[in-house]
mmCIF file of C-alpha atoms in Angstrom:
data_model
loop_
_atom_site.group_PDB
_atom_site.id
_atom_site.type_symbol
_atom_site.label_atom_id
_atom_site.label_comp_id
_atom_site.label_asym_id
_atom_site.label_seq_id
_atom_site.Cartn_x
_atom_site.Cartn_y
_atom_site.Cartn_z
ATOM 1 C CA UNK W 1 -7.232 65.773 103.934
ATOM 2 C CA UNK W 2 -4.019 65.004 104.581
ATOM 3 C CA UNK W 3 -1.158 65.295 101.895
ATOM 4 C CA UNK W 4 -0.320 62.766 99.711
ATOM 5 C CA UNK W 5 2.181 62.237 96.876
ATOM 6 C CA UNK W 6 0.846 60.836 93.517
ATOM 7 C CA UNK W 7 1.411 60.128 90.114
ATOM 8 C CA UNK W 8 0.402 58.912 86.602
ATOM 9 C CA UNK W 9 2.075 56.920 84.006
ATOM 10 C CA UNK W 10 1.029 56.622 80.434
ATOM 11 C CA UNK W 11 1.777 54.134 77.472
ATOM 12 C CA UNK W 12 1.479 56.110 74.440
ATOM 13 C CA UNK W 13 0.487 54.370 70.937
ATOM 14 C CA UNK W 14 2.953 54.750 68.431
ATOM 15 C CA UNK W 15 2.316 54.372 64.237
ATOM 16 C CA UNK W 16 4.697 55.100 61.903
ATOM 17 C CA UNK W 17 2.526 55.647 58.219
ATOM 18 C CA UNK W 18 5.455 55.584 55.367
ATOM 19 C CA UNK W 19 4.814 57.215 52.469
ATOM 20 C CA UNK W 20 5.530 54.073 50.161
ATOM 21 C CA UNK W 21 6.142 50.286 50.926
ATOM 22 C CA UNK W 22 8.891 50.208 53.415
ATOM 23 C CA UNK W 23 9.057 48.345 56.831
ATOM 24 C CA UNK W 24 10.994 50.275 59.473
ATOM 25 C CA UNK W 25 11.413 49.200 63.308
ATOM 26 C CA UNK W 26 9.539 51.211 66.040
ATOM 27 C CA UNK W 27 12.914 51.169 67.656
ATOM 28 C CA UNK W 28 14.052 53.363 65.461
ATOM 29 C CA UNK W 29 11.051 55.858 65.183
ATOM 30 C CA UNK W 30 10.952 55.935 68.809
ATOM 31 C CA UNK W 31 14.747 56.423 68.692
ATOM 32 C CA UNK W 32 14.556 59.679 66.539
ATOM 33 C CA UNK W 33 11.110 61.285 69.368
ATOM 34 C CA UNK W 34 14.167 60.677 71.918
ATOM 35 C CA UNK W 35 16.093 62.607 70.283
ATOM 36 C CA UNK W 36 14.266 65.486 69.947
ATOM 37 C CA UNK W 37 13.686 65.364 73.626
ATOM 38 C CA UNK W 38 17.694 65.380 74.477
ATOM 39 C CA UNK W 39 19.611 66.334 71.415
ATOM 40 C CA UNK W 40 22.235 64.537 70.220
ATOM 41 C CA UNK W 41 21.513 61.615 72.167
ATOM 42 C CA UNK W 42 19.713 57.960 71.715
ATOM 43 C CA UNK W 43 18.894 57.124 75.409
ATOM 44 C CA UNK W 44 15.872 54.427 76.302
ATOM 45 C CA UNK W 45 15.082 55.960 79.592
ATOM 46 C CA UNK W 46 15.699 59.466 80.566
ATOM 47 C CA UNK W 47 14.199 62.137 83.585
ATOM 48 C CA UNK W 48 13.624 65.510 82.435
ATOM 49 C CA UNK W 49 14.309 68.884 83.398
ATOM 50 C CA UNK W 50 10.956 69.197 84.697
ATOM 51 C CA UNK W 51 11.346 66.167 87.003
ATOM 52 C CA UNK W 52 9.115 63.768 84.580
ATOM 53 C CA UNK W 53 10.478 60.583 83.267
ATOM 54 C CA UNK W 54 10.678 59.535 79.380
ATOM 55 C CA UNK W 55 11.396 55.972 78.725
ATOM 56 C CA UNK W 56 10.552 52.585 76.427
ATOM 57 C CA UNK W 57 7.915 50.409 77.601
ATOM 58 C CA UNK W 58 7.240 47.070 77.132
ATOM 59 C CA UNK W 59 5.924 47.019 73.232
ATOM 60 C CA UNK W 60 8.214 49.851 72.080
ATOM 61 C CA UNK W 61 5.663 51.736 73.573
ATOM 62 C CA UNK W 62 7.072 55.632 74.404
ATOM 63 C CA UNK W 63 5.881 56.127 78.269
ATOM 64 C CA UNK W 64 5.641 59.251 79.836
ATOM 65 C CA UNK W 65 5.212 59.394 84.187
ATOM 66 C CA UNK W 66 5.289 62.666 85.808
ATOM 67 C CA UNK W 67 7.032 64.124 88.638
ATOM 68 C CA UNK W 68 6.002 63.571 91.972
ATOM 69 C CA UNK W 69 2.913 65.264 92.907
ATOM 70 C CA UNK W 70 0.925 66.694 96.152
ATOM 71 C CA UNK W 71 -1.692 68.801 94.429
ATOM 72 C CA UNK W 72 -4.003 67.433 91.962
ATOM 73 C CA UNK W 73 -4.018 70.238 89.582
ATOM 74 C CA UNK W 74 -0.670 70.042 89.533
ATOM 75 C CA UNK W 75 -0.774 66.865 88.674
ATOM 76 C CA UNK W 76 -2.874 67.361 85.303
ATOM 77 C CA UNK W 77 -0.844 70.571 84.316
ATOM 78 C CA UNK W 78 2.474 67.830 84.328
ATOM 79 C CA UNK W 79 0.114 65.010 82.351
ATOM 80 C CA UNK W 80 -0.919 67.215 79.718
ATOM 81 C CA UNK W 81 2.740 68.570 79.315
ATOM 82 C CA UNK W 82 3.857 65.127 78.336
ATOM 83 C CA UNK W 83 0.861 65.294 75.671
ATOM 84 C CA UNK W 84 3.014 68.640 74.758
ATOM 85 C CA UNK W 85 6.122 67.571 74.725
ATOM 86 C CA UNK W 86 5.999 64.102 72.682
ATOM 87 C CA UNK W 87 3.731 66.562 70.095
ATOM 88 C CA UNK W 88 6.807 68.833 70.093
ATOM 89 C CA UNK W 89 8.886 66.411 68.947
ATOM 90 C CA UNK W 90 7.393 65.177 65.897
ATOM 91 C CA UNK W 91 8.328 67.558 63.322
ATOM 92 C CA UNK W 92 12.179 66.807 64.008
ATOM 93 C CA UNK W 93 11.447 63.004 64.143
ATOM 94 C CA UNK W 94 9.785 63.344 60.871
ATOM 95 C CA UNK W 95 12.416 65.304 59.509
ATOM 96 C CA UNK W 96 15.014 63.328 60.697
ATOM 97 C CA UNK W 97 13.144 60.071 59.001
ATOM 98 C CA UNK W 98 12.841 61.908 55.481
ATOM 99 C CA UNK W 99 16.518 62.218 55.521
ATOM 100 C CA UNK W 100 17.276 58.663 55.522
ATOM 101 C CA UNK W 101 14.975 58.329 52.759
ATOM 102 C CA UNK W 102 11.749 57.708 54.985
ATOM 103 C CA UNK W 103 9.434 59.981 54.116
ATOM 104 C CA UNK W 104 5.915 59.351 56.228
ATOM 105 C CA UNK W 105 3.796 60.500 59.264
ATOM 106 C CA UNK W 106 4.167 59.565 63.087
ATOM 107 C CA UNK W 107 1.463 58.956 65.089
ATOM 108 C CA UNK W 108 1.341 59.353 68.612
ATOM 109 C CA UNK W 109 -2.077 57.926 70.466
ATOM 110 C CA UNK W 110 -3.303 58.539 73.922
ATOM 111 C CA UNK W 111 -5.630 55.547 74.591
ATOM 112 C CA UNK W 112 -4.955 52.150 75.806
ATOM 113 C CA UNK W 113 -6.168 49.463 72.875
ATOM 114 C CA UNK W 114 -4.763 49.304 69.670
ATOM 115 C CA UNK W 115 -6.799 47.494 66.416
ATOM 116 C CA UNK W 116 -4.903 43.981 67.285
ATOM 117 C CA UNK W 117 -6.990 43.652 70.559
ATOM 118 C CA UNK W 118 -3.215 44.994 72.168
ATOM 119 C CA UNK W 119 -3.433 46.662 75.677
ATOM 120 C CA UNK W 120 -0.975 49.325 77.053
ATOM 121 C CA UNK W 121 -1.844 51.272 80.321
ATOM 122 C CA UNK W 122 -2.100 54.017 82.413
ATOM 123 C CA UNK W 123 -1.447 53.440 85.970
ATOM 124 C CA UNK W 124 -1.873 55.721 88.851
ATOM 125 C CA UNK W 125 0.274 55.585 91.557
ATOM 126 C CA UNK W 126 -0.626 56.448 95.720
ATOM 127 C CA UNK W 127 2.260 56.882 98.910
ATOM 128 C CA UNK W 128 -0.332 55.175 101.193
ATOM 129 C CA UNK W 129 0.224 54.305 104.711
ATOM 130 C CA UNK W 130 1.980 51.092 105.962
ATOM 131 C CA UNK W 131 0.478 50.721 109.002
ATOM 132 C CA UNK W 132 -2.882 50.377 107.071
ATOM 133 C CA UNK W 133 -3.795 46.889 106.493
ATOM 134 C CA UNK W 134 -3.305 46.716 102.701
ATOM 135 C CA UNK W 135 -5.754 44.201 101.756
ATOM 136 C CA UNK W 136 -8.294 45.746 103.617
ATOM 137 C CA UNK W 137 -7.571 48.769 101.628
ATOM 138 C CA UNK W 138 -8.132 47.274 98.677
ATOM 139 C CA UNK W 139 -11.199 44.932 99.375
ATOM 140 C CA UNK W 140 -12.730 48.304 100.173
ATOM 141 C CA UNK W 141 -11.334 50.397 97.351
ATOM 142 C CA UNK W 142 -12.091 47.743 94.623
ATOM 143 C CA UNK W 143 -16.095 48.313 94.309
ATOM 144 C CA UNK W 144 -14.719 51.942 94.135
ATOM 145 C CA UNK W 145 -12.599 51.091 90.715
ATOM 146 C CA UNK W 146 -14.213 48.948 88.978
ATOM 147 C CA UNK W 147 -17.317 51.542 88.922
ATOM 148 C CA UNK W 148 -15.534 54.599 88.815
ATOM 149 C CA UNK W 149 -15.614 54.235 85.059
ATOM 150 C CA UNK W 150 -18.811 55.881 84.418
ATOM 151 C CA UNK W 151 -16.842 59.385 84.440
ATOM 152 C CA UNK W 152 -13.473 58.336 84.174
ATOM 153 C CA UNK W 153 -13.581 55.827 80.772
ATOM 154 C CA UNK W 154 -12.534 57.093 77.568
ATOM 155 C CA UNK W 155 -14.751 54.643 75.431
ATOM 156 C CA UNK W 156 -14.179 52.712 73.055
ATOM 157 C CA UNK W 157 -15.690 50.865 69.886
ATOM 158 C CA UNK W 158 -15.690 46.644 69.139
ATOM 159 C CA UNK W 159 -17.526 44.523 66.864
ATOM 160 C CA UNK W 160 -19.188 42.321 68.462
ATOM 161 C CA UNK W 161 -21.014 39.639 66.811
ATOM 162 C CA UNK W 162 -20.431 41.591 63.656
ATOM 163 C CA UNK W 163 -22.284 44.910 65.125
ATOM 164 C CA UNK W 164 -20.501 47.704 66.589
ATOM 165 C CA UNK W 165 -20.860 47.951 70.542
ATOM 166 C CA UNK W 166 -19.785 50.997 72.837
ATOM 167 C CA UNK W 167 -17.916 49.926 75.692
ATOM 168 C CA UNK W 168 -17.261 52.489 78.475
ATOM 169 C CA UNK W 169 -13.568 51.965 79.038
ATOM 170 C CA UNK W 170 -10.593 50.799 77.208
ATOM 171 C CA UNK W 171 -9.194 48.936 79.422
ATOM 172 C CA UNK W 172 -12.092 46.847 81.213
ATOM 173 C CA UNK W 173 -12.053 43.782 78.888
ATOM 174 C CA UNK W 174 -8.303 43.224 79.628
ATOM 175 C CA UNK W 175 -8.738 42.767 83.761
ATOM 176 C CA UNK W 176 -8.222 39.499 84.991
ATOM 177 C CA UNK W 177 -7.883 39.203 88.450
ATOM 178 C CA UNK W 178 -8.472 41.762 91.369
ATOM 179 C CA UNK W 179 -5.295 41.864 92.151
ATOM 180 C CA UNK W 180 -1.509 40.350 91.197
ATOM 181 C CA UNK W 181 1.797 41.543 90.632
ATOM 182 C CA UNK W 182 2.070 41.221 87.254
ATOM 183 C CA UNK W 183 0.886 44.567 84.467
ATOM 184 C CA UNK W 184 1.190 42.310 81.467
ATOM 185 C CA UNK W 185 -0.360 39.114 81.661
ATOM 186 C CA UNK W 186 -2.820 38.393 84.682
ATOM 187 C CA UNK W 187 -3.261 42.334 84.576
ATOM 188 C CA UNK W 188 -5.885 43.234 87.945
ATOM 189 C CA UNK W 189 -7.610 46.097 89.052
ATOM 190 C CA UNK W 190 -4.863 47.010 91.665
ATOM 191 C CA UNK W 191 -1.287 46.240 91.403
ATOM 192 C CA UNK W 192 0.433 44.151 94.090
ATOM 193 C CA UNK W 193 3.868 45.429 93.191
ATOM 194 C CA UNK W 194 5.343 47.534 96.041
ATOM 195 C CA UNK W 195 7.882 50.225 94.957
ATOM 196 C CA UNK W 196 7.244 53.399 97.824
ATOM 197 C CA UNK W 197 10.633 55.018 97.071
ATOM 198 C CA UNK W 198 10.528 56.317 100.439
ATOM 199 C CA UNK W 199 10.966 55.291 103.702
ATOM 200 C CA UNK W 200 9.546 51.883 103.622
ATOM 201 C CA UNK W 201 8.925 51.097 106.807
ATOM 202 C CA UNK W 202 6.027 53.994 107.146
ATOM 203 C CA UNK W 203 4.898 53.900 103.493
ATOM 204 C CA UNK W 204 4.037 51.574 100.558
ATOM 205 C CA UNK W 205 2.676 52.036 96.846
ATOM 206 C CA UNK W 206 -0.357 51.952 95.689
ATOM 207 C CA UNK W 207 -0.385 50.735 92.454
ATOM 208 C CA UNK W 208 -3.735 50.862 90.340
ATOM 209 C CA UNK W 209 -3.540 49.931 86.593
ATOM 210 C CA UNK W 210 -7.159 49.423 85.870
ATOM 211 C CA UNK W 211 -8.293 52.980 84.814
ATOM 212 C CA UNK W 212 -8.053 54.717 81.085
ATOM 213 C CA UNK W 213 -5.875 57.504 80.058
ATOM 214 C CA UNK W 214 -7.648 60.962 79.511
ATOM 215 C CA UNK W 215 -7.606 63.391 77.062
ATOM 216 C CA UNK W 216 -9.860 65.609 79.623
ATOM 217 C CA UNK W 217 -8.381 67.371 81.961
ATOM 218 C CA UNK W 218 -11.423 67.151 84.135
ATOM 219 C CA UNK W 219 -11.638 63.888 83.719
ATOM 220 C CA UNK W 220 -8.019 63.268 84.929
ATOM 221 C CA UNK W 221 -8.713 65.849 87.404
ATOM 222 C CA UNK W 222 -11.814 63.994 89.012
ATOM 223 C CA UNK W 223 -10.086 60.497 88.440
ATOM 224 C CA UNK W 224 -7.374 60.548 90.316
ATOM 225 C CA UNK W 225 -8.782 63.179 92.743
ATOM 226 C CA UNK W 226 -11.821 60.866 94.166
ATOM 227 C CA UNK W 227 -8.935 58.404 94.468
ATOM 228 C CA UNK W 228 -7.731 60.423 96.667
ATOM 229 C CA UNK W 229 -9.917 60.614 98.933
ATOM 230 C CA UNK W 230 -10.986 57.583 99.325
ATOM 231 C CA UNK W 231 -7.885 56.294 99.673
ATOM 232 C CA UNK W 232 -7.889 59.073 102.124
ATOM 233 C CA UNK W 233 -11.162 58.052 104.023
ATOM 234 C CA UNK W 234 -10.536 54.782 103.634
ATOM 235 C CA UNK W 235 -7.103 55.027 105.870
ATOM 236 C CA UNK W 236 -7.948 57.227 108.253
ATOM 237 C CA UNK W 237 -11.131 54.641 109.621
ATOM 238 C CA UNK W 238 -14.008 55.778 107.380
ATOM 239 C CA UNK W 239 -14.363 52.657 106.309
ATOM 240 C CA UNK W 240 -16.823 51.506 102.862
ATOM 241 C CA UNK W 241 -17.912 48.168 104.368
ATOM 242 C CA UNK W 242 -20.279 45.573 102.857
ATOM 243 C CA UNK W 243 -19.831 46.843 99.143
ATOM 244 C CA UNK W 244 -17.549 43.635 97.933
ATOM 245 C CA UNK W 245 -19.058 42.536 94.546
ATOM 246 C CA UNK W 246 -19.565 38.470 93.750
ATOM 247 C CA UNK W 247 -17.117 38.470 91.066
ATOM 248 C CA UNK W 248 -15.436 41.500 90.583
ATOM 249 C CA UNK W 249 -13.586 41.287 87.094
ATOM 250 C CA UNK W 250 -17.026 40.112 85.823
ATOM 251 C CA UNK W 251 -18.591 43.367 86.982
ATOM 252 C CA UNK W 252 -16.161 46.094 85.812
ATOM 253 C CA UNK W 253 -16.493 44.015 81.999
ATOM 254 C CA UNK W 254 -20.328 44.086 82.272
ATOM 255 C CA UNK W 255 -19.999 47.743 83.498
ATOM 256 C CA UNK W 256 -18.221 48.556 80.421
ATOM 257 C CA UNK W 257 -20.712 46.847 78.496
ATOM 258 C CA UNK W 258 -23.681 49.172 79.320
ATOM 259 C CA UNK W 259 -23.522 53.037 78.248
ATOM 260 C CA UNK W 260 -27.294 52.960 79.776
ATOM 261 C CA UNK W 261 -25.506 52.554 83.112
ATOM 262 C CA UNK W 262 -28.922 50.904 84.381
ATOM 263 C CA UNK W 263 -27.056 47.025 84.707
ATOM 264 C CA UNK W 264 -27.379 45.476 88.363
ATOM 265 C CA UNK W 265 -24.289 44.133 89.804
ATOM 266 C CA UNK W 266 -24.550 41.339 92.431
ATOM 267 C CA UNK W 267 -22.664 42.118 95.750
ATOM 268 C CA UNK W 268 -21.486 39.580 98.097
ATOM 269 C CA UNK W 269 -24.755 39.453 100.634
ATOM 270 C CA UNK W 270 -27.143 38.936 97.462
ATOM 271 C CA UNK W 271 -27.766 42.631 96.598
ATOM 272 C CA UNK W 272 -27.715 44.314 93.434
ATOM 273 C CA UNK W 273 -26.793 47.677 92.409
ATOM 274 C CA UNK W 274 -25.989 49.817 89.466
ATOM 275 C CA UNK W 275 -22.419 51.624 88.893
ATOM 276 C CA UNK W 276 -23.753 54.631 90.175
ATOM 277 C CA UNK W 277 -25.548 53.048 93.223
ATOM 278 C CA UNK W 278 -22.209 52.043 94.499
ATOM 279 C CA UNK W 279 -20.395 55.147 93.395
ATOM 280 C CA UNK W 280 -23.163 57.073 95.111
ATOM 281 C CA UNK W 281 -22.310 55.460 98.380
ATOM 282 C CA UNK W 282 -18.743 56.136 98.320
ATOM 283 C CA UNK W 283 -19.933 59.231 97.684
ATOM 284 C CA UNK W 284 -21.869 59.611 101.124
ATOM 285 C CA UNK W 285 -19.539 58.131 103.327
ATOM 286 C CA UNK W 286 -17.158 61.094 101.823
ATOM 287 C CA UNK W 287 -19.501 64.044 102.589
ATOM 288 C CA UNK W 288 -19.593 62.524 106.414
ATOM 289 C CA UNK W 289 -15.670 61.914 106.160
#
């Protein structure tokens, strides 16, 4: 396979629990986890010595993206060290809050819903090829997402109708459309925005904000590596034709739906096929490839 740069970005949760009744900004909390990332300073958006970036999302969410990546392991060492180094800092935030008076706990969440039905992401990011014709790309890589969730969700709990149901990724019920520029509203399955940050006349970015952020580092590892290569495949002619679903953001919700993993999903020319079915095809065409 040939190389290829990559890299992850992930919206953190972020709860401040006060040890009394007082109200007090996110800003603020967020303000003081800066700080004990680069003393002596209150900065919104900073790159760190390891090459990672530290900044405030949309939502006062804390975001974490790695450096630039060529090596999948490498990749999940840098993603875990930002689970490291936001846990670092909470003892100094905390302290810093309890001498202002503001004695509590911070809490710092890896997942992508929050109780108020509120999304926050993790997006993956690909240096593909511009000479590849980018929608084909994605009309072929889309059957690919929206099942790759059967290993790669982190689950989640809803009431539904009262009862509890297990969905099989966070992020699922928020997908909209299969694909649009936007990561906040009409979120999609694959990003249209097009930031390469390299020569742009050979290369574009490939932008995918559908999938869940992982605690595993297997998971991570075999998320974003089967990406790979079928990105991969996918460019260099091996293509995955005749897997387009009927209705796409219907499928990846009814995917999540069913921990049995046994629901059909209707493709295009009339057939039906489980999650695995489909990832087991992408599956084959990789041995060959």
């Amino acid at each position: 396979m040939k190389r290829r740069i990559f890299g992850l970005e992930n919206e953190y949760g972020l709860i401040f629990s006060p040890n009394g009744r007082v109200y007090l900004p996110m800003e603020k909390v967020l303000g003081y986890i800066f700080e004990g990332l680069i003393p002596n300073s209150w900065p919104s958006n900073a790159f760190l010595v390891n090459g990672a970036r530290f900044y405030q999302d949309t939502g006062c969410h804390p975001e974490y993206s790695t450096p630039e990546c060529d090596n999948i392991l490498d990749l999940v060492i840098h993603d875990k060290a930002g689970e490291r180094l936001l846990e670092a800092c909470l003892p100094a935030a905390e302290e810093r809050l309890r001498e202002e008076g503001l004695s509590g706990e911070i809490y710092i969440f890896k997942n992508n819903t929050d109780s108020l039905g509120n999304t926050y992401g993790c997006h993956e990011n690909f240096l593909m090829r511009r000479d590849v014709d980018f929608w084909k790309v994605t009309e072929q890589l889309i059957p690919f997402f929206v099942t790759r969730q059967v290993y790669s969700g982190a689950g989640k709990v809803l009431k539904v109708s009262g009862k509890p149901q297990y969905f099989i990724s966070q992020r699922a019920q928020h997908i909209h459309e299969k694909t649009s520029s936007s990561t906040t509203s009409s979120r999609s399955i694959i990003n249209t925005r097009d930031e390469p940050h390299s020569d742009a006349e050979r290369y574009r970015r490939l932008h995918i904000i559908v999938g869940d952020s992982n605690m595993s580092e297997f998971v991570t590892y075999l998320k974003v590596g089967t990406a790979t290569l079928v990105l991969s495949m996918i460019e260099e002619g091996y293509a995955v034709q005749g897997m387009e679903f009927e209705d796409p953001v219907k499928a990846i919700r009814e995917v999540s739906r069913d921990p049995t993993l046994k629901r059909k999903i209707k493709l295009d020319d009339g057939r039906q096929l489980t999650a695995i079915e489909v990832q087991r095809v992408y599956l084959d065409r990789a041995q060959e490839y």
